[in-house]
Amino acid sequence: MNKQNKIIVVGIGPGNPDYIVPKGLKTIQAARYLVGGKRALAEFSHAGQDTCAITADIPGVMAFIRDRLQQANVVAMVSGDPGYYSLLDALRREFPAELIEVIPGISSMQYAFAKLALPWHDATLASFHGRVPGASEVAYQPGKILGMLTDGEHNSHTIAEVLCNIGWPQETRLYICSRLSYEDETIYTTTLQDAAEFPVVTHGILIAVD
Ligand SMILES: C[S@@+](CC[C@H](N)C(=O)[O-])C[C@H]1O[C@@H](n2cnc3c(N)ncnc32)[C@H](O)[C@@H]1O
């Protein structure tokens, strides 16, 4: 493997291309080899680039990267920020850290707090995306601010119920954020006990504020 070539992991932000940093966009545009989700490839790739869509076949993606890395840098686009639940984890397990460069992006979590004008330095962050966080992460404490990633199974209805069942006050303020940064972005302001009265949000952000 040519030691000069790098895997450059670019965070593309919450979705709307207005929220990618210029350095990330330039890196993507200049890429010869480009990896990313189908939506990111449709948005950012151009003719002439050799691309690989990130699917469930992660070994296939790794094989593409390993092979192309012998020729030139490989750019991998991930949603939000690479350091927050992305392909970067798997890349770090597969390749030495010296081969990996990261260009940060705006995380969907960061964006959600920004939309609420709510500082996040005291917040606890937990992910229900394809996993269940530890009990201590989501446990109730007076004054706690809890930001959560969701998925199809662990969504705005089920998580609100879980939090009530583990001792969060039912009247706790809950922000349910969906499709952040897109034209149809929606942020519902409710309480844990009333969350089920709003449409279910699957791949979104929840912020509970005691
Ligand atoms: C695998 S995680 C990726 C997180 C990403 N690295 C980040 O920093 O935002 C996917 C989860 O991020 C959240 N997410 C990503 N984009 C979002 C958006 N535009 N609006 C709301 N939630 C989003 C959802 O909870 C989704 O299930």
PDB file of C-alpha atoms in Angstrom, residues 23-99:
ATOM      1  CA  LYS A  23     -12.976  22.344   2.976  1.00  0.00           C
ATOM      2  CA  GLY A  24     -15.143  19.204   3.000  1.00  0.00           C
ATOM      3  CA  LEU A  25     -16.919  20.194  -0.202  1.00  0.00           C
ATOM      4  CA  LYS A  26     -13.619  20.967  -2.010  1.00  0.00           C
ATOM      5  CA  THR A  27     -12.195  17.629  -0.893  1.00  0.00           C
ATOM      6  CA  ILE A  28     -15.246  15.755  -2.191  1.00  0.00           C
ATOM      7  CA  GLN A  29     -15.201  17.618  -5.506  1.00  0.00           C
ATOM      8  CA  ALA A  30     -11.496  16.881  -6.029  1.00  0.00           C
ATOM      9  CA  ALA A  31     -11.819  13.183  -5.142  1.00  0.00           C
ATOM     10  CA  ARG A  32     -10.935  10.539  -7.689  1.00  0.00           C
ATOM     11  CA  TYR A  33     -12.342   7.768  -5.498  1.00  0.00           C
ATOM     12  CA  LEU A  34     -15.495   8.587  -3.553  1.00  0.00           C
ATOM     13  CA  VAL A  35     -17.455   6.528  -1.028  1.00  0.00           C
ATOM     14  CA  GLY A  36     -20.794   7.562   0.489  1.00  0.00           C
ATOM     15  CA  GLY A  37     -24.439   6.785   1.065  1.00  0.00           C
ATOM     16  CA  LYS A  38     -26.621   6.748  -2.044  1.00  0.00           C
ATOM     17  CA  ARG A  39     -28.175  10.127  -1.207  1.00  0.00           C
ATOM     18  CA  ALA A  40     -24.777  11.744  -0.594  1.00  0.00           C
ATOM     19  CA  LEU A  41     -23.413  10.317  -3.858  1.00  0.00           C
ATOM     20  CA  ALA A  42     -26.442  11.639  -5.765  1.00  0.00           C
ATOM     21  CA  GLU A  43     -25.914  15.075  -4.198  1.00  0.00           C
ATOM     22  CA  PHE A  44     -22.153  15.480  -4.393  1.00  0.00           C
ATOM     23  CA  SER A  45     -20.522  13.117  -6.915  1.00  0.00           C
ATOM     24  CA  HIS A  46     -19.766  14.048 -10.506  1.00  0.00           C
ATOM     25  CA  ALA A  47     -19.011  12.171 -13.709  1.00  0.00           C
ATOM     26  CA  GLY A  48     -15.474  10.882 -13.804  1.00  0.00           C
ATOM     27  CA  GLN A  49     -15.349   9.849 -10.158  1.00  0.00           C
ATOM     28  CA  ASP A  50     -15.050   6.169  -9.275  1.00  0.00           C
ATOM     29  CA  THR A  51     -17.716   5.734  -6.573  1.00  0.00           C
ATOM     30  CA  CYS A  52     -18.819   3.118  -4.086  1.00  0.00           C
ATOM     31  CA  ALA A  53     -22.158   3.273  -2.263  1.00  0.00           C
ATOM     32  CA  ILE A  54     -22.156   2.475   1.432  1.00  0.00           C
ATOM     33  CA  THR A  55     -24.673  -0.335   1.928  1.00  0.00           C
ATOM     34  CA  ALA A  56     -24.992  -3.126   4.485  1.00  0.00           C
ATOM     35  CA  ASP A  57     -22.014  -4.719   2.715  1.00  0.00           C
ATOM     36  CA  ILE A  58     -19.361  -2.989   4.818  1.00  0.00           C
ATOM     37  CA  PRO A  59     -16.664  -5.572   3.889  1.00  0.00           C
ATOM     38  CA  GLY A  60     -17.332  -4.645   0.237  1.00  0.00           C
ATOM     39  CA  VAL A  61     -16.838  -0.958   1.040  1.00  0.00           C
ATOM     40  CA  MET A  62     -13.593  -1.743   2.882  1.00  0.00           C
ATOM     41  CA  ALA A  63     -12.366  -3.794  -0.097  1.00  0.00           C
ATOM     42  CA  PHE A  64     -13.085  -0.863  -2.460  1.00  0.00           C
ATOM     43  CA  ILE A  65     -11.157   1.512  -0.202  1.00  0.00           C
ATOM     44  CA  ARG A  66      -8.208  -0.867   0.271  1.00  0.00           C
ATOM     45  CA  ASP A  67      -7.933  -1.440  -3.473  1.00  0.00           C
ATOM     46  CA  ARG A  68      -8.236   2.217  -4.596  1.00  0.00           C
ATOM     47  CA  LEU A  69      -5.911   3.438  -1.862  1.00  0.00           C
ATOM     48  CA  GLN A  70      -3.042   1.950  -3.815  1.00  0.00           C
ATOM     49  CA  GLN A  71      -3.718   4.513  -6.568  1.00  0.00           C
ATOM     50  CA  ALA A  72      -4.776   7.711  -4.799  1.00  0.00           C
ATOM     51  CA  ASN A  73      -6.591   9.181  -1.790  1.00  0.00           C
ATOM     52  CA  VAL A  74     -10.056   7.795  -1.133  1.00  0.00           C
ATOM     53  CA  VAL A  75     -12.691  10.207   0.170  1.00  0.00           C
ATOM     54  CA  ALA A  76     -15.475   8.799   2.357  1.00  0.00           C
ATOM     55  CA  MET A  77     -18.562  10.938   2.999  1.00  0.00           C
ATOM     56  CA  VAL A  78     -20.518  10.359   6.199  1.00  0.00           C
ATOM     57  CA  SER A  79     -23.544  12.177   7.560  1.00  0.00           C
ATOM     58  CA  GLY A  80     -23.165  14.739  10.319  1.00  0.00           C
ATOM     59  CA  ASP A  81     -19.776  14.598  12.018  1.00  0.00           C
ATOM     60  CA  PRO A  82     -17.495  11.580  11.457  1.00  0.00           C
ATOM     61  CA  GLY A  83     -16.631  11.380  15.162  1.00  0.00           C
ATOM     62  CA  TYR A  84     -20.232  10.785  16.174  1.00  0.00           C
ATOM     63  CA  TYR A  85     -21.521   7.312  15.185  1.00  0.00           C
ATOM     64  CA  SER A  86     -20.255   6.930  11.631  1.00  0.00           C
ATOM     65  CA  LEU A  87     -18.210   4.673   9.345  1.00  0.00           C
ATOM     66  CA  LEU A  88     -15.114   6.141  11.033  1.00  0.00           C
ATOM     67  CA  ASP A  89     -15.386   3.464  13.749  1.00  0.00           C
ATOM     68  CA  ALA A  90     -15.158   0.632  11.217  1.00  0.00           C
ATOM     69  CA  LEU A  91     -12.391   2.410   9.278  1.00  0.00           C
ATOM     70  CA  ARG A  92     -10.324   2.745  12.477  1.00  0.00           C
ATOM     71  CA  ARG A  93     -10.670  -1.000  13.052  1.00  0.00           C
ATOM     72  CA  GLU A  94      -9.641  -1.804   9.470  1.00  0.00           C
ATOM     73  CA  PHE A  95      -6.855   0.724   8.744  1.00  0.00           C
ATOM     74  CA  PRO A  96      -4.031   2.304  10.767  1.00  0.00           C
ATOM     75  CA  ALA A  97      -4.911   5.726  12.196  1.00  0.00           C
ATOM     76  CA  GLU A  98      -2.002   7.324  10.267  1.00  0.00           C
ATOM     77  CA  LEU A  99      -3.854   6.594   7.020  1.00  0.00           C
TER      78      LEU A  99
END
